[in-house]
Short mmCIF file of C-alpha atoms and ligand atoms in Angstrom, two decimals:
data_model
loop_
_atom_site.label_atom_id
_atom_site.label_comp_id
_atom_site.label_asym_id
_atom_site.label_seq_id
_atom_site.Cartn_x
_atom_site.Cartn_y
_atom_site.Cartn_z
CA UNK A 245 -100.67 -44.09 -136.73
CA UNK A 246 -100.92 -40.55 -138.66
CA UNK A 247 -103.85 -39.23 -139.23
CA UNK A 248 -105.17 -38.74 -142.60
CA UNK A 249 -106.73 -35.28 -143.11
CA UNK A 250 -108.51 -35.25 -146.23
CA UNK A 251 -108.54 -31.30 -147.78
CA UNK A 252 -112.53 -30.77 -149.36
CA UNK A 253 -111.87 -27.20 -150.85
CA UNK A 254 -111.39 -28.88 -153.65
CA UNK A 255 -114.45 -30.01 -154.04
CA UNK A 256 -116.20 -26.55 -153.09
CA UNK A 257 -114.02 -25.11 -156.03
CA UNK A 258 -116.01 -27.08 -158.73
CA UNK A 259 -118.89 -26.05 -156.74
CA UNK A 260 -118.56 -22.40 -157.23
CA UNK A 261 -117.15 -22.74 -160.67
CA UNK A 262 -121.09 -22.34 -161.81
CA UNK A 263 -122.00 -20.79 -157.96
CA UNK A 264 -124.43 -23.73 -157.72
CA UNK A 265 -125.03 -26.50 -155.43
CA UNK A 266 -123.12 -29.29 -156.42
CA UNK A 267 -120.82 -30.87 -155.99
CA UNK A 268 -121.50 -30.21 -152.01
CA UNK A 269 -118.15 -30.55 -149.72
CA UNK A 270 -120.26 -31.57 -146.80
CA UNK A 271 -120.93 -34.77 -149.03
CA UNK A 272 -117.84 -35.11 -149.52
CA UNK A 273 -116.52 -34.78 -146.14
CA UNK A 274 -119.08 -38.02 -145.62
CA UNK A 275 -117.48 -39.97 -148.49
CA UNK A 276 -114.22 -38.79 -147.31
CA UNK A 277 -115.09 -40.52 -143.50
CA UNK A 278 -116.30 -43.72 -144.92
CA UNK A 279 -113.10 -44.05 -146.82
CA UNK A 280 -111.07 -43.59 -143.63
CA UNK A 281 -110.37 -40.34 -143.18
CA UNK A 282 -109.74 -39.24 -139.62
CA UNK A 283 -110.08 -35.49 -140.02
CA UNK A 284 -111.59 -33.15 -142.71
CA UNK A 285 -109.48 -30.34 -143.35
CA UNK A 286 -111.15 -27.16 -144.69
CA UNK A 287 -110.25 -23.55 -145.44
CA UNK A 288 -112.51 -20.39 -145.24
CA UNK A 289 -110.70 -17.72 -146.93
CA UNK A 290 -111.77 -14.45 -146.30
CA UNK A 291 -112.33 -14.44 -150.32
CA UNK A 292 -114.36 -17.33 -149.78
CA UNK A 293 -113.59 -18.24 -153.79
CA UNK A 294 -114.43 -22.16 -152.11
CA UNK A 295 -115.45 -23.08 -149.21
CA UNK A 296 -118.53 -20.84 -147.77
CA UNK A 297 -119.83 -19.89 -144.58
CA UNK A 298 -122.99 -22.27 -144.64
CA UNK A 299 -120.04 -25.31 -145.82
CA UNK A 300 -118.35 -24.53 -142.71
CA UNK A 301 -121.45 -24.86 -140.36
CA UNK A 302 -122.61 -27.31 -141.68
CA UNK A 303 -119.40 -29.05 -141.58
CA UNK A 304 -119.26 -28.68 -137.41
CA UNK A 305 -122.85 -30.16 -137.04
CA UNK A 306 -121.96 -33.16 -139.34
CA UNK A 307 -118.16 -34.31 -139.67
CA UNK A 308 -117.73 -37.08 -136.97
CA UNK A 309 -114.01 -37.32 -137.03
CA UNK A 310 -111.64 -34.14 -135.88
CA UNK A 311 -112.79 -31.28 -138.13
CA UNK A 312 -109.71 -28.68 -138.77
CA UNK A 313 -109.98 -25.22 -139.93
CA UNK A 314 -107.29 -23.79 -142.06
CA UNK A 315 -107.65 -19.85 -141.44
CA UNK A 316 -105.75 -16.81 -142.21
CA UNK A 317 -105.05 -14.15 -138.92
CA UNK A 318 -107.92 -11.92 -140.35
CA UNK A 319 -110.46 -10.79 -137.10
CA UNK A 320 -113.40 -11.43 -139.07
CA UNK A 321 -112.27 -15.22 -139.70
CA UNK A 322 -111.28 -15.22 -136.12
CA UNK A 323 -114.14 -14.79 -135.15
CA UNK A 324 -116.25 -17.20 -137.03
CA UNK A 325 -113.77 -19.80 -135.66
CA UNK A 326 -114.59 -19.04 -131.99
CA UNK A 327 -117.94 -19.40 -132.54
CA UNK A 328 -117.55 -22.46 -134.61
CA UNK A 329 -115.26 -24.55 -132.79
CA UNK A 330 -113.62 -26.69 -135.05
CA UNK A 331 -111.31 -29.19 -133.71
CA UNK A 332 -108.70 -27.44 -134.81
CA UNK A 333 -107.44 -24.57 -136.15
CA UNK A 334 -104.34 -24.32 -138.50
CA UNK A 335 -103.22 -20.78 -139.16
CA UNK A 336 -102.13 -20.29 -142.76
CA UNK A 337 -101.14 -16.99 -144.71
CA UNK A 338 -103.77 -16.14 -146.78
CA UNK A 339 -102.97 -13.53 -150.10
CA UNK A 340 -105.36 -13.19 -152.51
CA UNK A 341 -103.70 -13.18 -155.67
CA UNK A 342 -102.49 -17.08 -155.22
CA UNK A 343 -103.94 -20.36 -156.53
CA UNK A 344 -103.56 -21.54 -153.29
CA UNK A 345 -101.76 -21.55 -149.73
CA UNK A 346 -97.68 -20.64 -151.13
CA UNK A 347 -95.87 -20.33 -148.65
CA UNK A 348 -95.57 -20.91 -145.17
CA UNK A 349 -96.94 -18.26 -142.43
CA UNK A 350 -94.06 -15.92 -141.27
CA UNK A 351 -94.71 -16.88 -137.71
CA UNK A 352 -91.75 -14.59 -136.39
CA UNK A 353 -93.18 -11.66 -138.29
CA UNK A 354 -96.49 -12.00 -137.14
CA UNK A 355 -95.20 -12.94 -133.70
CA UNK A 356 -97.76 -10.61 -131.63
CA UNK A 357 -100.91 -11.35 -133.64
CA UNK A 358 -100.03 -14.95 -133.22
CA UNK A 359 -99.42 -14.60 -129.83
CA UNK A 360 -103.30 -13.16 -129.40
CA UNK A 361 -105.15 -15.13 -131.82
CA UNK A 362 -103.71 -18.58 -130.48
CA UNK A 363 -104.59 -17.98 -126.86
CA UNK A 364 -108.28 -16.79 -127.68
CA UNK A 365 -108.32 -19.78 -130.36
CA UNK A 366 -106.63 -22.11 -127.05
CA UNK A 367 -109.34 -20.42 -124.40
CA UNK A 368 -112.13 -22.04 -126.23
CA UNK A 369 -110.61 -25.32 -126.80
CA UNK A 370 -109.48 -25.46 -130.10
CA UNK A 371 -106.54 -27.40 -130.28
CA UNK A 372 -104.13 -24.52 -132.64
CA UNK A 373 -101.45 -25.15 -135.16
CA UNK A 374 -99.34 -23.25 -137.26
CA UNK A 375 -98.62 -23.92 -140.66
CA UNK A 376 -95.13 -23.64 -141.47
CA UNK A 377 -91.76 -24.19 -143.40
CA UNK A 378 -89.21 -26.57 -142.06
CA UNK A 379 -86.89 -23.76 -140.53
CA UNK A 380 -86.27 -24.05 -136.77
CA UNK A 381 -86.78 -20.37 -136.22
CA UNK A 382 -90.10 -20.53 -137.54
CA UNK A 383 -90.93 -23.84 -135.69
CA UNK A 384 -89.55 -21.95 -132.44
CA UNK A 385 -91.37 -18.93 -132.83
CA UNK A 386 -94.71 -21.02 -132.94
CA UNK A 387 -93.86 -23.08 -129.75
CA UNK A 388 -93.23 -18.91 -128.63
CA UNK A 389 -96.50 -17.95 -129.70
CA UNK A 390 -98.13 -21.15 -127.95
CA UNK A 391 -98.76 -22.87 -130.80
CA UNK A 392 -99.82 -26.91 -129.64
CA UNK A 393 -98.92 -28.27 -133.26
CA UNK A 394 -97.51 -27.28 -136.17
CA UNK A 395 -97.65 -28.46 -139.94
CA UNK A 396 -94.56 -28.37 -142.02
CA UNK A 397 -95.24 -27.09 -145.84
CA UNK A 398 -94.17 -30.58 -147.89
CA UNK A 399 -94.61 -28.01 -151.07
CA UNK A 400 -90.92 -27.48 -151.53
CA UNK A 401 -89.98 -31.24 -151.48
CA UNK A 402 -93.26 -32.11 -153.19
CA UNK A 403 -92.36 -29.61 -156.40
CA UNK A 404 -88.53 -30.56 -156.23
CA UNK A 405 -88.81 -31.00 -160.17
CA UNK A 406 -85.40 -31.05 -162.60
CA UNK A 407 -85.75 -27.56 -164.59
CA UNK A 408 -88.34 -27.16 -167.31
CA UNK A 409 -89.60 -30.63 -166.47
CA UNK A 410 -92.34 -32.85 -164.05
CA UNK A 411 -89.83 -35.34 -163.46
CA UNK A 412 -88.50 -35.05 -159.94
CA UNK A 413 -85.26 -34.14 -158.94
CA UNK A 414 -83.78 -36.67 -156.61
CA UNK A 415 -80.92 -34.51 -155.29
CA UNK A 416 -83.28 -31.77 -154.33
CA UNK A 417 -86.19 -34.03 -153.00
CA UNK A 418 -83.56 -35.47 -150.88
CA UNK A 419 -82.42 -32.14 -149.63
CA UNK A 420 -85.81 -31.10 -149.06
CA UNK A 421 -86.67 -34.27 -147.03
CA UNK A 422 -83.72 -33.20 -144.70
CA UNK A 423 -85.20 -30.34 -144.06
CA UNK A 424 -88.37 -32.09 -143.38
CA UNK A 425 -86.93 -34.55 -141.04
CA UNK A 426 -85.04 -31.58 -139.31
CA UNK A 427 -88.56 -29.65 -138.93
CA UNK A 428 -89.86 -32.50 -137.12
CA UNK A 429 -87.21 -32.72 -134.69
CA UNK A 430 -86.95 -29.33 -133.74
CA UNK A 431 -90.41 -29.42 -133.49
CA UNK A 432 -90.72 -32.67 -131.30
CA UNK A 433 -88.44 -31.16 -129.09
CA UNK A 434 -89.77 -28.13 -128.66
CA UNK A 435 -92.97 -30.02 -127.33
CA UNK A 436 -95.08 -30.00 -130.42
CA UNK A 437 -97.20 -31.76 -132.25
CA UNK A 438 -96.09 -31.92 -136.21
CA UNK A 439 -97.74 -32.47 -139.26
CA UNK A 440 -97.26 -32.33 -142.68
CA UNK A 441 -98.92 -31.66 -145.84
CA UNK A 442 -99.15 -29.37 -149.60
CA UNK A 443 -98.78 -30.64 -152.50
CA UNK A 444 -98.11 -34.28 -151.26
CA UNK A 445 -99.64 -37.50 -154.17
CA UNK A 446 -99.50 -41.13 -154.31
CA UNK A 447 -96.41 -40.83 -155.97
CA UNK A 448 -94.60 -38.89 -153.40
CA UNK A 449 -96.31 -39.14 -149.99
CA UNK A 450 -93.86 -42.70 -149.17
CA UNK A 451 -91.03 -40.98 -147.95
CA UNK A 452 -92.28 -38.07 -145.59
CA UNK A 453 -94.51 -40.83 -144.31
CA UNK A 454 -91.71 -43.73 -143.49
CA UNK A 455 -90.16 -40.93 -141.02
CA UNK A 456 -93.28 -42.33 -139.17
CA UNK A 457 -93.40 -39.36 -136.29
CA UNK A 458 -96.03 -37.08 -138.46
CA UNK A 459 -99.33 -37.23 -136.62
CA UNK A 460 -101.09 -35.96 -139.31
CA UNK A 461 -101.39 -35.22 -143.39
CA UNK A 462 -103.25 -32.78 -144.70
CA UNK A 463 -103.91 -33.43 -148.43
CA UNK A 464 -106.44 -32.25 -150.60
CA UNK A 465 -105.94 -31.82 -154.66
CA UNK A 466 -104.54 -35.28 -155.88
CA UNK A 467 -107.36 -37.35 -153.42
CA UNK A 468 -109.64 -34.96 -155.05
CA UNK A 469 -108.20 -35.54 -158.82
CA UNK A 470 -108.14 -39.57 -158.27
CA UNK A 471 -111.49 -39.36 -156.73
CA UNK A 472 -113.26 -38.09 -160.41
CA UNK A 473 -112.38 -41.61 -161.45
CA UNK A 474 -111.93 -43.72 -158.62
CA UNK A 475 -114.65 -42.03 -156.40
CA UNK A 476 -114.15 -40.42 -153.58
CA UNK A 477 -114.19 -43.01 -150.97
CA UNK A 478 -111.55 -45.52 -152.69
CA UNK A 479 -109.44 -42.48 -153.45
CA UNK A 480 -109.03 -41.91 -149.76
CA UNK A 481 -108.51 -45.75 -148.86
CA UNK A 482 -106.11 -45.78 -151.42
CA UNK A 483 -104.33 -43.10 -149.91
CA UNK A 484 -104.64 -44.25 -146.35
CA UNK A 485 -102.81 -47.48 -147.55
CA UNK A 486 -99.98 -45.41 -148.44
CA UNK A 487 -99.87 -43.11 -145.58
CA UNK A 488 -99.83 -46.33 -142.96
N1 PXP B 85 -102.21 -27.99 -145.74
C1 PXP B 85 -102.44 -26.68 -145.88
C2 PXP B 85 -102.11 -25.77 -144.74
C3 PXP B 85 -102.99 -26.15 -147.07
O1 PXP B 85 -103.20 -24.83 -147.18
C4 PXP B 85 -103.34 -27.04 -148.10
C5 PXP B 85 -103.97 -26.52 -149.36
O2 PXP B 85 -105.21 -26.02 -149.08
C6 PXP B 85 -103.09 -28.42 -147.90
C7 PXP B 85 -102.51 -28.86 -146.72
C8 PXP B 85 -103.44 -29.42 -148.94
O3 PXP B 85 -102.63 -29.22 -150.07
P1 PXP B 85 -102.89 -30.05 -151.40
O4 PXP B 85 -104.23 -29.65 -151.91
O5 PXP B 85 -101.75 -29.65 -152.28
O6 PXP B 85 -102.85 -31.50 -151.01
#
């Protein structure tokens, strides 16, 4: 069964809209657990503009499922993550002008970097992923830069919208679900582990999770946006019922 990696940044963000204490992501990395989550997914930018550096300890010493870092190539992030030891670490492109992650990391472009961070991120046991689009040179050039998993960017079939609208265009959801399903098998045979995740809701999470061979989602915002009215831990159960 995939796991169901519940994104807390989100939280964080309302946080440090007033730079006070509440609400606290480590709470909600708690709530998030009792509603079934089976990692917590968070991301220290180098901007931190969410998620801060005592969030991210405090994270490690509490989170009792797998505890994944999202994290840019920057040294001084590196760092923190080999002395932190999350779970996991998925390597994302980080540029500080966006809302949030855009696009996938250019894994062929940042081949040697890659290359260096994974191995020092793989010599202390953190189990490293790439986060990527769906195109098998990207998903080869991770499995190159020994990469164990890899998560495929959902954003482009997840904001396949007709023009001017928020209604979604079938065609191009369907075209972007190829590509999906084409991700995973490239990746699959190339030996890695693949997940999925950006931008994925109740409403559009059933088909990238019927092609069953995702180990993991990684989805943050619309658990977040159901939790202000559902609470946090339904919100999760609710989407754990979809994902399974
Ligand atoms: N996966 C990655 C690598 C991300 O950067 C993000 C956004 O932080 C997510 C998943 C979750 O995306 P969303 O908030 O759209 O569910």
């Amino acid at each position: 069964m995939a796991a169901l990696g519940v994104n807390i940044d989100h939280v964080a963000t309302v946080r440090q809209a007033r730079r006070t204490i509440e609400p606290d992501p480590v709470w909600a990395a708690a709530e998030a657990e009792l509603g079934g989550a089976t990692c917590i997914t968070f991301h220290l930018r180098k901007d931190r503009r969410h998620i801060q550096d005592r969030d991210a300890e405090l994270l490690k010493k509490t989170v009792q499922c797998k505890l994944n870092m999202e994290m840019s190539l920057d040294e001084e992030i590196v760092g923190i993550a080999l002395r932190l030891r999350p779970d996991q670490a998925t390597l994302v492109p980080e540029n500080r002008q966006e809302i949030t992650t855009e696009g996938g990391l250019d894994v062929i472009a940042h081949a040697d970097r890659m290359a260096d961070v994974a191995k020092r991120l793989g010599d202390a046991g953190i189990v490293v992923s790439a986060f990527i689009d769906p195109a098998a040179a990207q998903v080869a050039a991770s499995a190159e830069a020994g990469c164990c998993a890899i998560e495929l960017h959902t954003g482009a079939y997840a904001n396949a919208c007709l023009a001017g609208s928020s209604m979604p265009d079938q065609r191009k959801q369907a075209d972007e679900l190829a590509e999906l399903r084409q991700g995973l098998e490239s990746g699959q045979a190339a030996g890695l582990v693949v997940h999925a995740g950006h931008g994925l809701t109740y409403t559009n999470v059933g088909p990238v999770a019927v092609m069953k061979s995702f180990a993991e989602f990684n989805i943050g915002h619309s658990i977040i946006a159901r939790a202000v009215f559902v609470g946090l831990r339904d919100a999760v159960a609710q989407m754990k019922r979809l994902i399974e």
